[in-house]
């Protein structure tokens, strides 16, 4: 230490004062509250109002939730147990959970089948949703529709196998002939698949065992939340590729394809979904001969799919339009043909932009599946509005049932939305 | 090309519809199952229970017809229909018989080309109001909001009644009975109107049924009747006489308890003998065998037993017989003679 100032000042402190804690108002919870809840008078008032509102909501809901009755056989018994106290009658859920999830006709001893299909759905979806998984796992995804069909509908195992063989044959024919020309390969693929299905169909009906391992469950016996899941997942998976094709078709330079795409999209978007469902249920019944039963679920799947596809097409078109022209020119200048340019340059970027829109439609589509209750199919809402509310034991019970339905739908829709946000973060390549 | 495909499909549909119309009875026998249109859920009249078995007053009609024609009351494929899809389901041939609390009206019978085969329940439209409203007559409902199901005759009757009495009201349209009940309890409307049977069964499930009153006015005739398609009289006869057999069985005193004894051999009562097939060959005239009515009655009992089990005073719905008593007891049930 220098002694320059030894005479000029009386005392020089040579150690630091120990750090004092910040004032009470500037730390911890108090500071956080001051900054976030009570920063101005207006905010303070709003905070208090919100707290009061939350208090009243909880005061209504919590006793209802915690006083709930879970074991009575009917609503009247519930009211006797409650003796006029506030409380939910959740017994309807414990009593009818199977009908809410699987519909009232699905054989009880077969519930493990749709449940297995549901669990396998995650295994099948994972390779598509998380692309750092090994690509070889995609084979699970490709096989899943056939396995799920077999599990849910049952019947002879040959049906899904023949369906799978048809796709394999179609693909092989396409792969063998696509080098000469795309159209040849395309139509040869379709012909090969159709031929396989036709021959296979005859063989199956000839040798199908009378008592298959899994009992056949007709479509009309499906119901409950299972039906919502089947409709939602199937329609979503089918409508995204169809929507992308329609969006590309709308941008096509070929007038015929462009015209057809535009008319299709605009027509479907101009018609309410419920109208399409009525067409599927009621109007088609007039045109089809009474003997042939064209599966109602299949009809509904087709209608919801084309409805969602039209909307997805518009979202994807937005993504395509947002790309700078340079991207298209880059593809051309590299000497890529149309399919390569789309697959390698344009669509990956356009689809990335479209993710929020597509997710929006996916959530909407999933919730729209409840509309089928209007055409007398017993999905989750149909089960509640029809059989359960018409049972003399449970007539007059609403909050518990519809709350349960809301909970199931919320879980699925929130999951979809969280996944899409994660996907957006993964795909962000730092343009902003 | 597309046009020709559509025309072809139309022609095919027309041909096959014609073929189906030729003989519903034969179709049902060949199929081994009766396709019966029912309600998606109405307390007492038709709903699947906790085990998924369809139960109810209208459902019993389906089972009786299946028992008469096919010999098995469970050989029924129940097709749930809503108020909007029921008529198309029947006219397109998806169902053979619609037993779904449907009111028999002129235009449905004549214009929509259906054949109502006889009334199985005489109903009438009424009003339910909270006691606190202090209303004792429907004529006091001037300016009231009223919950009413859309697409039904109730909606039209309501409009007619208020116009006739020169009073005003505001309709609150609802889709299902369950929704109407909820709206009414939530106070979205002052009064709820639907058939008296529906009002009674709805009120029975309230937490405090005593706080609601049914007004004395019955503003419409609602004869609820099963129906089939026009133009197939053999099939219509089968369904009509199955219903008549159930009604006549009650009048003649045939019950599910004594039917075994009565049908063992011809007894002293000729009418009973003819119904149960121990005498004469009425069943063969219908294209069935002579035990058809016996099977129909054994499926769920006679009309009175079906009524008591599903909607009668001992059931949770608690409806009195009223107009639906036998004509001998002052009601309107009057089955034509079996001879």
mmCIF file of N, CA and C in Angstrom, chain A residues 115-175:
data_model
loop_
_atom_site.group_PDB
_atom_site.id
_atom_site.type_symbol
_atom_site.label_atom_id
_atom_site.label_comp_id
_atom_site.label_asym_id
_atom_site.label_seq_id
_atom_site.Cartn_x
_atom_site.Cartn_y
_atom_site.Cartn_z
ATOM 1 N N UNK A 115 -58.255 -50.110 -26.451
ATOM 2 C CA UNK A 115 -57.277 -49.538 -25.521
ATOM 3 C C UNK A 115 -55.858 -49.797 -26.039
ATOM 4 N N UNK A 116 -55.603 -51.017 -26.532
ATOM 5 C CA UNK A 116 -54.289 -51.315 -27.099
ATOM 6 C C UNK A 116 -54.024 -50.441 -28.314
ATOM 7 N N UNK A 117 -55.037 -50.317 -29.164
ATOM 8 C CA UNK A 117 -54.859 -49.475 -30.354
ATOM 9 C C UNK A 117 -54.500 -48.055 -29.950
ATOM 10 N N UNK A 118 -55.106 -47.579 -28.857
ATOM 11 C CA UNK A 118 -54.824 -46.222 -28.400
ATOM 12 C C UNK A 118 -53.377 -46.095 -27.942
ATOM 13 N N UNK A 119 -52.899 -47.080 -27.186
ATOM 14 C CA UNK A 119 -51.509 -47.024 -26.708
ATOM 15 C C UNK A 119 -50.552 -47.094 -27.894
ATOM 16 N N UNK A 120 -50.853 -47.997 -28.836
ATOM 17 C CA UNK A 120 -49.979 -48.137 -30.001
ATOM 18 C C UNK A 120 -49.940 -46.853 -30.829
ATOM 19 N N UNK A 121 -51.028 -46.066 -30.741
ATOM 20 C CA UNK A 121 -51.061 -44.813 -31.493
ATOM 21 C C UNK A 121 -49.857 -43.945 -31.167
ATOM 22 N N UNK A 122 -49.457 -43.934 -29.876
ATOM 23 C CA UNK A 122 -48.308 -43.113 -29.493
ATOM 24 C C UNK A 122 -47.033 -43.639 -30.135
ATOM 25 N N UNK A 123 -46.887 -44.981 -30.120
ATOM 26 C CA UNK A 123 -45.706 -45.568 -30.742
ATOM 27 C C UNK A 123 -45.667 -45.238 -32.233
ATOM 28 N N UNK A 124 -46.837 -45.238 -32.869
ATOM 29 C CA UNK A 124 -46.879 -44.985 -34.306
ATOM 30 C C UNK A 124 -46.669 -43.514 -34.616
ATOM 31 N N UNK A 125 -47.152 -42.650 -33.723
ATOM 32 C CA UNK A 125 -47.058 -41.218 -34.002
ATOM 33 C C UNK A 125 -45.659 -40.692 -33.718
ATOM 34 N N UNK A 126 -44.952 -41.339 -32.772
ATOM 35 C CA UNK A 126 -43.653 -40.798 -32.351
ATOM 36 C C UNK A 126 -42.671 -40.599 -33.503
ATOM 37 N N UNK A 127 -42.458 -41.588 -34.394
ATOM 38 C CA UNK A 127 -41.465 -41.376 -35.449
ATOM 39 C C UNK A 127 -41.824 -40.209 -36.370
ATOM 40 N N UNK A 128 -43.125 -39.939 -36.535
ATOM 41 C CA UNK A 128 -43.514 -38.819 -37.391
ATOM 42 C C UNK A 128 -43.334 -37.505 -36.661
ATOM 43 N N UNK A 129 -43.630 -37.524 -35.358
ATOM 44 C CA UNK A 129 -43.641 -36.266 -34.618
ATOM 45 C C UNK A 129 -42.242 -35.833 -34.186
ATOM 46 N N UNK A 130 -41.387 -36.798 -33.859
ATOM 47 C CA UNK A 130 -40.045 -36.441 -33.379
ATOM 48 C C UNK A 130 -39.026 -36.976 -34.367
ATOM 49 N N UNK A 131 -38.441 -36.080 -35.172
ATOM 50 C CA UNK A 131 -37.644 -36.611 -36.280
ATOM 51 C C UNK A 131 -36.208 -36.906 -35.899
ATOM 52 N N UNK A 132 -35.834 -36.813 -34.592
ATOM 53 C CA UNK A 132 -34.503 -37.303 -34.263
ATOM 54 C C UNK A 132 -34.523 -38.786 -33.897
ATOM 55 N N UNK A 133 -35.698 -39.392 -33.923
ATOM 56 C CA UNK A 133 -35.754 -40.839 -33.739
ATOM 57 C C UNK A 133 -35.263 -41.507 -35.015
ATOM 58 N N UNK A 134 -34.774 -42.768 -34.910
ATOM 59 C CA UNK A 134 -34.277 -43.438 -36.119
ATOM 60 C C UNK A 134 -35.377 -43.543 -37.172
ATOM 61 N N UNK A 135 -35.012 -43.321 -38.416
ATOM 62 C CA UNK A 135 -36.001 -43.333 -39.498
ATOM 63 C C UNK A 135 -36.609 -44.707 -39.718
ATOM 64 N N UNK A 136 -35.859 -45.728 -39.273
ATOM 65 C CA UNK A 136 -36.368 -47.077 -39.504
ATOM 66 C C UNK A 136 -37.697 -47.295 -38.767
ATOM 67 N N UNK A 137 -37.921 -46.531 -37.687
ATOM 68 C CA UNK A 137 -39.147 -46.697 -36.906
ATOM 69 C C UNK A 137 -40.395 -46.332 -37.706
ATOM 70 N N UNK A 138 -40.210 -45.644 -38.819
ATOM 71 C CA UNK A 138 -41.375 -45.241 -39.615
ATOM 72 C C UNK A 138 -42.167 -46.455 -40.079
ATOM 73 N N UNK A 139 -41.524 -47.614 -40.111
ATOM 74 C CA UNK A 139 -42.242 -48.823 -40.535
ATOM 75 C C UNK A 139 -43.393 -49.114 -39.569
ATOM 76 N N UNK A 140 -43.189 -48.769 -38.279
ATOM 77 C CA UNK A 140 -44.284 -48.943 -37.312
ATOM 78 C C UNK A 140 -45.461 -48.072 -37.713
ATOM 79 N N UNK A 141 -45.140 -46.820 -38.073
ATOM 80 C CA UNK A 141 -46.199 -45.905 -38.475
ATOM 81 C C UNK A 141 -46.954 -46.442 -39.681
ATOM 82 N N UNK A 142 -46.206 -46.987 -40.643
ATOM 83 C CA UNK A 142 -46.853 -47.478 -41.860
ATOM 84 C C UNK A 142 -47.741 -48.676 -41.560
ATOM 85 N N UNK A 143 -47.345 -49.494 -40.605
ATOM 86 C CA UNK A 143 -48.146 -50.683 -40.306
ATOM 87 C C UNK A 143 -49.325 -50.363 -39.388
ATOM 88 N N UNK A 144 -49.227 -49.230 -38.668
ATOM 89 C CA UNK A 144 -50.215 -48.961 -37.622
ATOM 90 C C UNK A 144 -51.665 -48.972 -38.105
ATOM 91 N N UNK A 145 -51.992 -48.308 -39.240
ATOM 92 C CA UNK A 145 -53.413 -48.288 -39.626
ATOM 93 C C UNK A 145 -54.010 -49.683 -39.743
ATOM 94 N N UNK A 146 -53.220 -50.625 -40.253
ATOM 95 C CA UNK A 146 -53.758 -51.970 -40.446
ATOM 96 C C UNK A 146 -53.940 -52.672 -39.099
ATOM 97 N N UNK A 147 -52.952 -52.488 -38.217
ATOM 98 C CA UNK A 147 -53.056 -53.095 -36.887
ATOM 99 C C UNK A 147 -54.247 -52.502 -36.140
ATOM 100 N N UNK A 148 -54.371 -51.179 -36.216
ATOM 101 C CA UNK A 148 -55.451 -50.517 -35.477
ATOM 102 C C UNK A 148 -56.800 -50.952 -36.021
ATOM 103 N N UNK A 149 -56.908 -51.042 -37.331
ATOM 104 C CA UNK A 149 -58.174 -51.496 -37.914
ATOM 105 C C UNK A 149 -58.503 -52.889 -37.391
ATOM 106 N N UNK A 150 -57.489 -53.772 -37.417
ATOM 107 C CA UNK A 150 -57.724 -55.147 -36.974
ATOM 108 C C UNK A 150 -58.134 -55.180 -35.506
ATOM 109 N N UNK A 151 -57.487 -54.361 -34.694
ATOM 110 C CA UNK A 151 -57.804 -54.376 -33.263
ATOM 111 C C UNK A 151 -59.211 -53.854 -33.007
ATOM 112 N N UNK A 152 -59.577 -52.772 -33.663
ATOM 113 C CA UNK A 152 -60.845 -52.130 -33.319
ATOM 114 C C UNK A 152 -62.028 -52.864 -33.942
ATOM 115 N N UNK A 153 -61.888 -53.210 -35.234
ATOM 116 C CA UNK A 153 -63.023 -53.838 -35.913
ATOM 117 C C UNK A 153 -62.977 -55.366 -35.783
ATOM 118 N N UNK A 154 -61.811 -55.934 -35.649
ATOM 119 C CA UNK A 154 -61.699 -57.382 -35.523
ATOM 120 C C UNK A 154 -62.054 -58.092 -36.815
ATOM 121 N N UNK A 155 -62.617 -59.264 -36.713
ATOM 122 C CA UNK A 155 -62.901 -60.060 -37.899
ATOM 123 C C UNK A 155 -61.668 -60.850 -38.282
ATOM 124 N N UNK A 156 -61.658 -61.303 -39.525
ATOM 125 C CA UNK A 156 -60.524 -62.114 -39.929
ATOM 126 C C UNK A 156 -59.285 -61.248 -40.124
ATOM 127 N N UNK A 157 -58.142 -61.802 -39.752
ATOM 128 C CA UNK A 157 -56.894 -61.052 -39.854
ATOM 129 C C UNK A 157 -56.502 -60.867 -41.317
ATOM 130 N N UNK A 158 -57.122 -61.647 -42.216
ATOM 131 C CA UNK A 158 -56.737 -61.582 -43.623
ATOM 132 C C UNK A 158 -57.121 -60.245 -44.255
ATOM 133 N N UNK A 159 -58.206 -59.642 -43.775
ATOM 134 C CA UNK A 159 -58.658 -58.390 -44.398
ATOM 135 C C UNK A 159 -57.580 -57.312 -44.351
ATOM 136 N N UNK A 160 -57.057 -56.971 -43.162
ATOM 137 C CA UNK A 160 -55.996 -55.952 -43.168
ATOM 138 C C UNK A 160 -54.744 -56.415 -43.904
ATOM 139 N N UNK A 161 -54.464 -57.724 -43.888
ATOM 140 C CA UNK A 161 -53.270 -58.191 -44.594
ATOM 141 C C UNK A 161 -53.422 -57.969 -46.086
ATOM 142 N N UNK A 162 -54.603 -58.305 -46.622
ATOM 143 C CA UNK A 162 -54.823 -58.085 -48.054
ATOM 144 C C UNK A 162 -54.752 -56.597 -48.376
ATOM 145 N N UNK A 163 -55.322 -55.782 -47.492
ATOM 146 C CA UNK A 163 -55.261 -54.333 -47.725
ATOM 147 C C UNK A 163 -53.807 -53.879 -47.779
ATOM 148 N N UNK A 164 -52.995 -54.395 -46.855
ATOM 149 C CA UNK A 164 -51.580 -54.029 -46.821
ATOM 150 C C UNK A 164 -50.875 -54.513 -48.086
ATOM 151 N N UNK A 165 -51.158 -55.761 -48.491
ATOM 152 C CA UNK A 165 -50.528 -56.311 -49.693
ATOM 153 C C UNK A 165 -50.866 -55.462 -50.912
ATOM 154 N N UNK A 166 -52.117 -54.979 -50.960
ATOM 155 C CA UNK A 166 -52.511 -54.126 -52.080
ATOM 156 C C UNK A 166 -51.624 -52.897 -52.163
ATOM 157 N N UNK A 167 -51.379 -52.271 -51.005
ATOM 158 C CA UNK A 167 -50.520 -51.084 -51.012
ATOM 159 C C UNK A 167 -49.100 -51.447 -51.432
ATOM 160 N N UNK A 168 -48.593 -52.583 -50.925
ATOM 161 C CA UNK A 168 -47.242 -53.005 -51.282
ATOM 162 C C UNK A 168 -47.154 -53.248 -52.784
ATOM 163 N N UNK A 169 -48.144 -53.972 -53.324
ATOM 164 C CA UNK A 169 -48.123 -54.262 -54.764
ATOM 165 C C UNK A 169 -48.168 -52.973 -55.566
ATOM 166 N N UNK A 170 -49.045 -52.058 -55.123
ATOM 167 C CA UNK A 170 -49.143 -50.782 -55.819
ATOM 168 C C UNK A 170 -47.813 -50.043 -55.801
ATOM 169 N N UNK A 171 -47.165 -50.055 -54.650
ATOM 170 C CA UNK A 171 -45.897 -49.338 -54.547
ATOM 171 C C UNK A 171 -44.834 -49.969 -55.434
ATOM 172 N N UNK A 172 -44.794 -51.325 -55.431
ATOM 173 C CA UNK A 172 -43.776 -52.006 -56.249
ATOM 174 C C UNK A 172 -43.984 -51.694 -57.725
ATOM 175 N N UNK A 173 -45.236 -51.747 -58.172
ATOM 176 C CA UNK A 173 -45.515 -51.453 -59.581
ATOM 177 C C UNK A 173 -45.116 -50.016 -59.901
ATOM 178 N N UNK A 174 -45.425 -49.112 -58.970
ATOM 179 C CA UNK A 174 -45.080 -47.703 -59.184
ATOM 180 C C UNK A 174 -43.567 -47.545 -59.263
ATOM 181 N N UNK A 175 -42.852 -48.175 -58.288
ATOM 182 C CA UNK A 175 -41.401 -48.008 -58.245
ATOM 183 C C UNK A 175 -40.753 -48.607 -59.483
#
